[in-house]
Short mmCIF file of C-alpha atoms in Angstrom, two decimals:
data_model
loop_
_atom_site.label_atom_id
_atom_site.label_comp_id
_atom_site.label_asym_id
_atom_site.label_seq_id
_atom_site.Cartn_x
_atom_site.Cartn_y
_atom_site.Cartn_z
CA MET A 146 0.00 0.00 0.00
CA PRO A 147 1.03 3.48 -0.57
CA SER A 148 2.92 4.38 2.62
CA ALA A 149 4.48 7.63 1.84
CA PRO A 150 4.35 11.05 0.49
CA PRO A 151 5.60 10.89 -3.07
CA ASP A 152 4.91 14.57 -3.66
CA SER A 153 6.21 15.95 -0.40
CA PRO A 154 9.55 15.37 1.29
CA PRO A 155 9.93 14.35 4.91
CA ALA A 156 11.12 16.91 7.44
CA ALA A 157 14.82 16.66 6.82
CA ALA A 158 14.35 16.83 3.11
CA THR A 159 12.57 20.14 3.38
CA ALA A 160 14.58 21.69 6.18
CA PRO A 161 17.02 24.50 5.39
CA SER A 162 20.29 22.84 4.52
CA ALA A 163 23.38 23.02 2.41
CA PRO A 164 23.20 22.66 -1.38
CA PRO A 165 22.38 19.12 -2.57
CA THR A 166 25.17 16.56 -2.47
CA PRO A 167 26.38 15.83 -6.01
CA ALA A 168 24.90 12.56 -7.21
CA THR A 169 25.40 10.35 -10.22
CA PRO A 170 22.56 8.76 -12.17
CA LEU A 171 23.73 5.45 -10.68
CA ALA A 172 23.16 6.77 -7.14
CA ARG A 173 19.64 7.90 -7.98
CA ALA A 174 18.91 4.58 -9.66
CA ALA A 175 20.21 2.70 -6.61
CA ILE A 176 17.92 4.64 -4.27
CA ALA A 177 14.94 4.09 -6.56
CA LEU A 178 15.73 0.36 -6.73
CA ALA A 179 15.88 0.09 -2.94
CA PHE A 180 12.52 1.88 -2.75
CA TRP A 181 10.99 -0.32 -5.48
CA VAL A 182 12.20 -3.62 -4.03
CA THR A 183 11.03 -2.85 -0.50
CA MET A 184 7.58 -1.74 -1.61
CA ALA A 185 7.26 -4.66 -4.04
CA GLY A 186 7.83 -7.05 -1.15
CA THR A 187 4.79 -5.66 0.64
CA THR A 188 2.40 -6.68 -2.15
CA VAL A 189 3.91 -10.01 -3.19
CA PRO A 190 1.46 -11.88 -0.87
CA THR A 191 -1.63 -10.44 -2.59
CA PRO A 192 -2.09 -13.15 -5.27
CA LEU A 193 -0.85 -15.80 -2.81
CA TYR A 194 -3.54 -15.38 -0.15
CA PRO A 195 -5.87 -18.01 -1.70
CA ILE A 196 -2.93 -20.46 -1.75
CA TYR A 197 -2.02 -19.70 1.87
CA GLN A 198 -5.69 -20.05 2.77
CA GLN A 199 -5.78 -23.56 1.31
CA ALA A 200 -2.32 -24.62 2.50
CA PHE A 201 -2.73 -23.44 6.11
CA GLY A 202 -6.50 -23.85 6.46
CA LEU A 203 -7.14 -20.13 6.97
CA SER A 204 -10.59 -18.60 7.20
CA PRO A 205 -11.40 -15.42 5.26
CA LEU A 206 -11.17 -13.54 8.58
CA MET A 207 -7.60 -14.74 9.13
CA VAL A 208 -6.71 -13.71 5.58
CA THR A 209 -7.89 -10.18 6.28
CA VAL A 210 -6.09 -10.12 9.64
CA THR A 211 -2.88 -11.22 7.91
CA PHE A 212 -3.26 -8.32 5.54
CA ALA A 213 -4.16 -5.82 8.26
CA VAL A 214 -1.17 -6.45 10.53
CA TYR A 215 1.01 -5.06 7.74
CA ALA A 216 -0.71 -1.70 8.20
CA ALA A 217 -0.07 -1.96 11.95
CA GLY A 218 3.64 -2.35 11.23
CA VAL A 219 3.56 0.70 8.96
CA VAL A 220 1.76 2.85 11.55
CA VAL A 221 4.17 1.87 14.33
CA GLY A 222 7.11 2.56 12.04
CA LEU A 223 5.78 5.95 10.97
CA LEU A 224 5.03 7.07 14.51
CA THR A 225 8.31 5.89 16.07
CA LEU A 226 10.93 5.77 13.31
CA GLY A 227 9.79 8.46 10.88
CA ARG A 228 12.71 10.76 11.73
CA LEU A 229 15.41 8.12 12.00
CA SER A 230 17.08 8.93 8.68
CA ASP A 231 17.38 12.57 9.79
CA ARG A 232 19.39 11.37 12.77
CA ILE A 233 21.64 8.58 11.53
CA GLY A 234 21.66 9.19 7.77
CA ARG A 235 19.80 8.02 4.68
CA ARG A 236 22.05 5.10 3.71
CA PRO A 237 21.91 3.27 7.08
CA VAL A 238 18.12 3.51 7.13
CA LEU A 239 17.82 2.36 3.52
CA ALA A 240 20.07 -0.59 4.34
CA GLY A 241 18.00 -1.35 7.44
CA ALA A 242 14.79 -1.27 5.42
CA LEU A 243 16.22 -3.68 2.86
CA LEU A 244 17.42 -6.03 5.60
CA LEU A 245 13.94 -5.98 7.13
CA ALA A 246 12.44 -6.66 3.70
CA ALA A 247 14.83 -9.60 3.27
CA SER A 248 13.89 -10.89 6.72
CA ALA A 249 10.20 -10.71 5.81
CA ALA A 250 10.84 -12.58 2.55
CA GLY A 251 12.79 -15.26 4.44
CA LEU A 252 9.96 -15.65 6.94
CA PHE A 253 7.41 -16.00 4.14
CA GLU A 254 9.57 -18.56 2.34
CA ALA A 255 9.96 -20.63 5.50
CA ALA A 256 6.35 -20.19 6.63
CA SER A 257 4.51 -23.31 7.71
CA ALA A 258 1.65 -21.80 9.72
CA LEU A 259 -0.26 -18.57 10.32
CA PRO A 260 2.10 -17.07 12.99
CA TRP A 261 4.93 -16.98 10.44
CA LEU A 262 2.75 -14.96 8.08
CA LEU A 263 1.72 -12.49 10.77
CA VAL A 264 5.29 -11.81 11.88
CA ALA A 265 6.45 -11.48 8.28
CA ARG A 266 3.72 -8.95 7.51
CA VAL A 267 4.59 -6.80 10.53
CA VAL A 268 8.28 -6.83 9.57
CA SER A 269 7.32 -5.93 6.02
CA GLY A 270 5.30 -2.98 7.31
CA LEU A 271 8.24 -1.70 9.33
CA ALA A 272 10.45 -1.94 6.24
CA ALA A 273 7.95 0.09 4.20
CA ALA A 274 7.73 2.77 6.89
CA LEU A 275 11.52 3.10 7.01
CA VAL A 276 12.18 3.14 3.28
CA THR A 277 9.45 5.59 2.35
CA GLY A 278 10.82 8.55 4.27
CA ALA A 279 14.48 7.75 3.76
CA ALA A 280 14.31 7.07 0.02
CA THR A 281 12.08 10.05 -0.75
CA ALA A 282 14.31 12.33 1.32
CA ALA A 283 17.49 10.95 -0.26
CA LEU A 284 16.22 11.54 -3.80
CA LEU A 285 15.23 15.10 -2.90
CA ASP A 286 18.51 15.73 -1.05
CA LEU A 287 20.49 14.78 -4.14
CA ALA A 288 18.39 16.85 -6.57
CA PRO A 289 19.24 20.47 -7.38
CA PRO A 290 16.29 22.88 -6.89
CA GLU A 291 15.40 22.95 -10.57
CA ARG A 292 15.04 19.13 -10.59
CA ARG A 293 13.00 18.66 -7.42
CA LEU A 294 9.83 17.84 -9.36
CA ARG A 295 11.74 15.19 -11.31
CA ALA A 296 12.99 13.70 -8.02
CA GLN A 297 9.45 13.66 -6.63
CA THR A 298 8.23 11.93 -9.78
CA LEU A 299 10.98 9.32 -9.48
CA ALA A 300 10.00 8.68 -5.85
CA LEU A 301 6.37 8.30 -6.90
CA ALA A 302 7.31 5.88 -9.68
CA ALA A 303 9.47 3.78 -7.36
CA ASN A 304 6.83 3.70 -4.63
CA MET A 305 3.73 2.95 -6.69
CA GLY A 306 5.72 0.95 -9.25
CA GLY A 307 6.93 -1.30 -6.45
CA LEU A 308 3.42 -1.79 -5.07
CA ALA A 309 2.06 -2.57 -8.54
CA GLY A 310 5.06 -4.61 -9.69
CA GLY A 311 5.21 -6.83 -6.61
CA THR A 312 1.67 -8.13 -6.94
CA LEU A 313 1.92 -8.59 -10.72
CA LEU A 314 5.30 -10.36 -10.54
CA SER A 315 4.06 -12.64 -7.78
CA GLY A 316 0.87 -13.50 -9.66
CA ILE A 317 2.75 -14.36 -12.85
CA LEU A 318 5.28 -16.53 -11.01
CA ALA A 319 2.58 -18.26 -8.97
CA GLU A 320 0.48 -18.99 -12.05
CA TRP A 321 3.12 -20.20 -14.50
CA ALA A 322 6.47 -20.86 -12.80
CA GLY A 323 5.56 -23.38 -10.11
CA SER A 324 6.38 -23.44 -6.36
CA PRO A 325 4.09 -20.44 -5.75
CA LEU A 326 4.84 -20.10 -2.03
CA ARG A 327 8.62 -20.24 -2.47
CA LEU A 328 9.74 -18.91 -5.85
CA PRO A 329 8.34 -15.33 -5.53
CA TRP A 330 10.22 -14.91 -2.25
CA THR A 331 13.43 -16.34 -3.68
CA VAL A 332 13.22 -13.77 -6.46
CA MET A 333 12.60 -10.98 -3.93
CA LEU A 334 15.60 -12.08 -1.86
CA ALA A 335 17.79 -11.91 -4.96
CA LEU A 336 16.49 -8.44 -5.87
CA THR A 337 17.05 -7.27 -2.29
CA ALA A 338 20.66 -8.43 -2.43
CA VAL A 339 21.19 -6.43 -5.63
CA ALA A 340 19.60 -3.37 -4.02
CA LEU A 341 21.86 -3.65 -0.98
CA LEU A 342 24.93 -3.75 -3.20
CA GLY A 343 23.64 -0.69 -5.05
CA LEU A 344 23.74 1.37 -1.84
CA PHE A 345 27.55 1.50 -2.12
CA ALA A 346 26.99 3.97 -4.97
CA VAL A 347 24.83 6.28 -2.81
CA PRO A 348 26.49 9.24 -1.04
CA GLU A 349 25.23 10.23 2.40
CA SER A 350 23.03 13.30 2.11
CA ALA A 351 21.24 13.70 5.45
CA PRO A 352 21.57 17.08 7.16
CA GLY A 353 22.45 15.16 10.33
CA GLY A 354 25.62 13.95 8.65
CA GLY A 355 25.37 10.27 9.53
CA PRO A 356 25.74 8.12 12.66
CA ARG A 357 28.73 9.86 14.27
CA LYS A 358 27.16 13.29 14.15
CA ALA A 359 23.91 11.76 15.34
CA LEU A 360 25.69 10.63 18.52
CA ARG A 361 26.99 14.15 19.12
CA GLU A 362 23.54 15.62 18.55
CA ALA A 363 21.98 13.03 20.86
CA HIS A 364 24.31 14.29 23.59
CA HIS A 365 23.33 17.90 22.75
CA THR A 366 19.64 16.99 22.95
CA ALA A 367 20.11 15.20 26.26
CA VAL A 368 21.80 18.28 27.73
CA HIS A 369 19.54 21.00 26.32
CA THR A 370 16.09 19.39 26.01
CA PRO A 371 13.67 19.78 28.94
CA PRO A 372 12.42 16.59 30.61
CA ARG A 373 9.51 14.65 29.17
CA THR A 374 7.25 16.15 31.83
CA ALA A 375 7.53 19.50 30.06
CA SER A 376 5.04 20.31 27.33
CA ARG A 377 5.84 19.40 23.74
CA LYS A 378 5.80 23.09 22.85
CA ALA A 379 8.36 23.86 25.58
CA ARG A 380 10.65 21.05 24.48
CA ARG A 381 10.50 22.22 20.86
CA GLU A 382 11.39 25.79 21.77
CA THR A 383 14.58 24.99 23.65
CA PRO A 384 17.85 26.49 22.35
CA GLY A 385 18.53 24.92 19.00
CA ASN A 386 14.90 23.94 18.52
CA ALA A 387 13.35 27.40 18.54
CA PRO A 388 11.62 28.58 15.37
CA GLY A 389 14.07 30.23 13.02
CA SER A 390 17.09 28.44 14.44
CA THR A 391 19.39 27.01 11.77
CA GLY A 392 22.14 25.45 13.88
CA ALA A 393 19.62 23.44 15.78
CA ALA A 394 19.58 20.02 17.20
CA LEU A 395 17.09 17.90 15.33
CA PRO A 396 13.80 17.02 17.06
CA PRO A 397 13.72 13.89 19.20
CA PRO A 398 13.42 10.92 16.81
CA PHE A 399 10.84 8.95 18.81
CA GLU A 400 8.36 11.68 19.76
CA PRO A 401 4.86 11.13 18.32
CA PRO A 402 4.07 13.48 15.42
CA LEU A 403 1.87 16.53 15.78
CA VAL A 404 -0.29 18.35 13.20
CA PRO A 405 -0.62 22.16 13.56
CA THR A 406 -4.07 23.23 14.75
CA ALA A 407 -4.61 25.64 11.84
CA ILE A 408 -4.62 22.92 9.16
CA ARG A 409 -6.34 20.11 11.08
CA PRO A 410 -9.85 20.63 9.63
CA ALA A 411 -8.62 20.70 6.02
CA LEU A 412 -6.27 17.80 6.61
CA LEU A 413 -9.01 15.77 8.31
CA ARG A 414 -11.27 16.15 5.26
CA ALA A 415 -8.48 14.96 2.97
CA ALA A 416 -7.63 12.11 5.36
CA LEU A 417 -11.24 10.89 5.53
CA THR A 418 -11.49 10.88 1.74
CA ALA A 419 -8.10 9.27 1.13
CA GLY A 420 -8.65 6.88 4.04
CA SER A 421 -11.91 5.69 2.46
CA GLY A 422 -9.96 4.93 -0.70
CA PHE A 423 -7.22 3.21 1.32
CA ALA A 424 -9.86 1.03 2.97
CA ALA A 425 -11.22 0.02 -0.43
CA LEU A 426 -7.70 -0.68 -1.70
CA GLY A 427 -7.09 -2.83 1.36
CA VAL A 428 -10.20 -4.90 0.75
CA LEU A 429 -9.37 -5.24 -2.95
CA THR A 430 -5.84 -6.47 -2.25
CA SER A 431 -6.81 -8.81 0.57
CA VAL A 432 -9.93 -10.54 -0.80
CA SER A 433 -9.80 -10.04 -4.58
CA GLY A 434 -8.45 -13.58 -4.98
CA LEU A 435 -11.28 -14.90 -2.83
CA PHE A 436 -13.81 -12.93 -4.90
CA LEU A 437 -12.45 -14.26 -8.19
CA ALA A 438 -12.49 -17.84 -6.90
CA THR A 439 -15.78 -17.97 -4.99
CA VAL A 440 -17.99 -15.50 -6.90
CA LEU A 441 -16.61 -15.74 -10.44
CA GLY A 442 -15.21 -19.25 -10.27
CA ILE A 443 -11.86 -18.00 -11.63
CA HIS A 444 -8.73 -19.50 -10.06
CA HIS A 445 -6.03 -17.40 -11.70
CA HIS A 446 -3.21 -15.91 -9.62
CA ALA A 447 -1.97 -13.60 -12.36
CA LEU A 448 -5.44 -12.09 -12.72
CA THR A 449 -5.60 -11.53 -8.96
CA GLY A 450 -2.28 -9.73 -9.19
CA LEU A 451 -3.52 -7.67 -12.11
CA VAL A 452 -6.54 -6.35 -10.17
CA ALA A 453 -4.31 -5.00 -7.41
CA CYS A 454 -1.71 -3.80 -9.93
CA LEU A 455 -4.28 -1.68 -11.76
CA ALA A 456 -5.44 -0.13 -8.48
CA PHE A 457 -1.89 0.85 -7.46
CA VAL A 458 -0.98 2.23 -10.89
CA ALA A 459 -4.16 4.30 -10.85
CA THR A 460 -3.33 5.59 -7.36
CA GLY A 461 -0.02 6.88 -8.65
CA ALA A 462 -1.76 8.42 -11.65
CA GLY A 463 -4.26 10.10 -9.31
CA GLN A 464 -1.45 11.83 -7.46
CA VAL A 465 -0.14 13.17 -10.76
CA LEU A 466 -3.67 14.18 -11.78
CA ALA A 467 -4.02 16.23 -8.61
CA ARG A 468 -1.21 18.50 -9.82
CA VAL A 469 -3.33 19.75 -12.72
CA LEU A 470 -6.75 19.83 -11.04
CA PRO A 471 -7.74 23.20 -9.54
CA GLY A 472 -7.24 22.95 -5.77
CA PRO A 473 -10.88 23.51 -4.71
CA ARG A 474 -12.10 20.86 -7.16
CA ALA A 475 -9.66 18.08 -6.32
CA LEU A 476 -11.29 16.75 -3.15
CA PRO A 477 -14.90 16.90 -4.45
CA ALA A 478 -13.73 15.08 -7.59
CA ALA A 479 -12.07 12.43 -5.42
CA CYS A 480 -15.27 11.99 -3.39
CA ALA A 481 -17.32 11.57 -6.56
CA GLY A 482 -14.81 9.04 -7.87
CA LEU A 483 -15.02 6.99 -4.67
CA VAL A 484 -18.83 6.89 -4.87
CA VAL A 485 -18.80 5.66 -8.47
CA ALA A 486 -16.00 3.17 -7.71
CA ALA A 487 -17.98 1.76 -4.78
CA ALA A 488 -21.03 1.37 -7.03
CA LEU A 489 -18.92 -0.48 -9.61
CA VAL A 490 -17.47 -2.88 -7.03
CA ALA A 491 -20.95 -3.54 -5.63
CA THR A 492 -22.20 -4.19 -9.16
CA ALA A 493 -19.38 -6.69 -9.73
CA LEU A 494 -20.34 -8.51 -6.53
CA LEU A 495 -24.07 -8.56 -7.25
CA THR A 496 -23.78 -9.59 -10.90
CA GLY A 497 -20.70 -11.81 -10.61
CA THR A 498 -18.92 -10.04 -13.48
CA LEU A 499 -15.27 -9.00 -13.82
CA PRO A 500 -15.31 -5.71 -15.86
CA PRO A 501 -17.03 -3.62 -13.13
CA LEU A 502 -14.44 -4.85 -10.62
CA LEU A 503 -11.54 -3.78 -12.87
CA LEU A 504 -13.13 -0.39 -13.58
CA GLY A 505 -13.89 0.08 -9.90
CA ALA A 506 -10.30 -0.71 -8.93
CA VAL A 507 -8.96 1.84 -11.42
CA LEU A 508 -11.41 4.58 -10.46
CA ASN A 509 -10.88 3.98 -6.75
CA GLY A 510 -7.13 4.29 -7.29
CA LEU A 511 -7.49 7.57 -9.19
CA ALA A 512 -9.74 9.04 -6.49
CA THR A 513 -7.51 7.84 -3.67
CA GLY A 514 -4.37 9.25 -5.27
CA THR A 515 -6.05 12.61 -5.83
CA ALA A 516 -7.16 12.79 -2.19
CA VAL A 517 -3.72 11.76 -0.90
CA ALA A 518 -2.08 14.49 -2.95
CA THR A 519 -4.61 17.05 -1.69
CA GLY A 520 -3.68 16.24 1.90
CA LEU A 521 0.02 16.53 1.12
CA ALA A 522 -0.58 19.90 -0.54
CA THR A 523 -2.35 21.06 2.63
CA ILE A 524 0.68 20.06 4.68
CA ASN A 525 3.09 21.73 2.28
CA GLY A 526 1.17 24.99 2.43
CA GLY A 527 0.46 25.04 6.16
CA VAL A 528 3.43 23.51 7.96
CA GLU A 529 6.93 24.94 8.30
CA PRO A 530 9.51 22.83 6.44
CA ARG A 531 11.27 21.38 9.47
CA ARG A 532 7.94 20.06 10.84
CA ARG A 533 6.47 18.66 7.63
CA GLY A 534 7.88 15.20 8.24
CA GLU A 535 5.95 14.66 11.46
CA ALA A 536 2.74 16.09 9.94
CA ILE A 537 3.11 13.71 7.00
CA SER A 538 3.75 10.79 9.37
CA ALA A 539 0.58 11.64 11.32
CA TYR A 540 -1.39 11.92 8.07
CA PHE A 541 -0.29 8.52 6.80
CA ALA A 542 -0.79 6.95 10.22
CA VAL A 543 -4.47 7.93 9.93
CA LEU A 544 -4.65 6.54 6.39
CA TYR A 545 -3.11 3.21 7.34
CA THR A 546 -5.37 2.91 10.37
CA MET A 547 -8.32 3.35 8.01
CA LEU A 548 -6.71 0.73 5.77
CA SER A 549 -6.45 -1.96 8.43
CA VAL A 550 -9.55 -1.67 10.62
CA PRO A 551 -12.20 -1.92 7.84
CA VAL A 552 -10.39 -4.89 6.29
CA VAL A 553 -10.75 -6.85 9.52
CA GLY A 554 -14.37 -5.67 9.74
CA VAL A 555 -15.02 -7.09 6.28
CA GLY A 556 -13.47 -10.37 7.39
CA LEU A 557 -15.81 -10.52 10.38
CA LEU A 558 -18.78 -9.70 8.16
CA ILE A 559 -17.80 -12.43 5.70
CA ARG A 560 -17.79 -14.92 8.57
CA ALA A 561 -21.23 -13.74 9.73
CA THR A 562 -22.78 -13.59 6.24
CA ASP A 563 -20.92 -14.20 2.99
CA LEU A 564 -18.43 -12.44 0.71
CA ARG A 565 -21.06 -10.92 -1.55
CA THR A 566 -23.04 -9.38 1.30
CA ALA A 567 -19.94 -8.16 3.12
CA GLY A 568 -18.57 -6.53 -0.02
CA VAL A 569 -21.82 -4.74 -0.84
CA VAL A 570 -22.20 -3.43 2.73
CA PHE A 571 -18.59 -2.22 2.75
CA SER A 572 -19.01 -0.50 -0.63
CA ALA A 573 -22.11 1.28 0.67
CA LEU A 574 -20.23 2.52 3.74
CA VAL A 575 -17.38 3.88 1.59
CA ALA A 576 -19.90 5.71 -0.60
CA VAL A 577 -21.72 7.17 2.43
CA LEU A 578 -18.47 8.46 3.94
CA ALA A 579 -17.43 10.03 0.62
CA VAL A 580 -20.82 11.70 0.24
CA GLY A 581 -20.57 13.02 3.79
CA VAL A 582 -17.18 14.60 3.12
CA ALA A 583 -18.44 16.09 -0.15
CA ALA A 584 -21.49 17.54 1.63
CA GLY A 585 -19.21 19.09 4.23
CA LEU A 586 -17.09 20.65 1.50
CA THR A 587 -20.20 22.11 -0.18
CA GLY A 588 -21.51 23.56 3.08
CA ARG A 589 -18.13 25.03 3.89
CA ARG A 590 -17.97 26.86 0.55
CA ALA A 591 -21.51 28.17 0.98
CA ARG A 592 -20.96 29.45 4.56
CA PRO A 593 -17.38 30.66 4.99
CA THR A 594 -16.21 30.73 8.60
CA PRO A 595 -13.46 32.71 10.32
CA LEU A 596 -11.28 29.60 10.20
CA ALA A 597 -11.87 29.30 6.46
CA ALA A 598 -10.88 32.92 6.04
CA GLU A 599 -7.71 32.31 8.01
CA GLU A 600 -6.88 29.23 5.92
CA ALA A 601 -7.43 31.22 2.72
#
């Protein structure tokens, strides 16, 4: 799942710093490969869930739980490790993310029961949380100002390309290459090894200067930061952390993120819209194989991978689309897209036909990507650069929470009723939430408030 801000750099990437470190095309390619491989590993299981279900005797509920714990790993990683690359450097964090991705692949390859899958998914989520911030920041660090948009586009391509490529590669291998629960992970381990070797071509670009300087700054923070009993505002305004300071110690790496009060209403609207799309993406990627097998009678792993692949590609395209849509129209358009997508998915379930499902996956992805980009634009315009990273982490923590909880709810509903009923009810709930957000946007434009005037 999309776990990062492709159009907005984390805190360190946007903080005032020295000119970008010179980088070769090989360095940029190596960072993009590390990003791609780690994100691909998070979606490799998608076409394999029906096989795991049969091999390990899993219920549909346990399939959805297995998917959802990945989001838990991402949320924990975002909230606790989101600033780590600012402290110890980009390369160590990229290497750590790849090692976690390799560990997850090894666990999947050795899996013989459900607990192995759960642990592997959590580790995979932690890897995604680490690589998203570090890789995006590294690409932006190494880009001169006139090429920042190109760097953002490369980060988007690596992120969404990995999510789309992992599920498609896995589905193709599972369908036609044999050993479906082993071979995809062997391939991912080989790709991870190549990506690790590629990091030798990447210069360190973090403003923190790497692990040694991080130790010195940790000592500075320990000496100059007030105790945890002090308010967060007081701790952030200590010498070196005060607004406008440029020789500052970096913020504590494990403090939970905070969103400025002024942008919370606008960001909440974007988060509810994008979160609805995330929830639909989560259900599509976790039970699409079950839908194809039980409702359509199609047992085809490559087709399962294609459904998720289309959704992820469309999500990336939606984020690009948001750059050309007028700002006030982006979120209403996303809400409308989610409503139509939900209707298409419900139609596929009720009629037992494939085309509405494919169209619904694409439209849901476009709407979700547009809403995600709208939230990131709100953060970019309303948060000072050195605090954007934590605001982005909080934003995506909300999105991934909305990804995981509804998926488990669908699993429970499948157990109580059946897949068709659960899917239709879920689609209706997504549509209702999107309509509610759209109605709120309409009312807000009709009756401007003092807060709206301030935000304008």
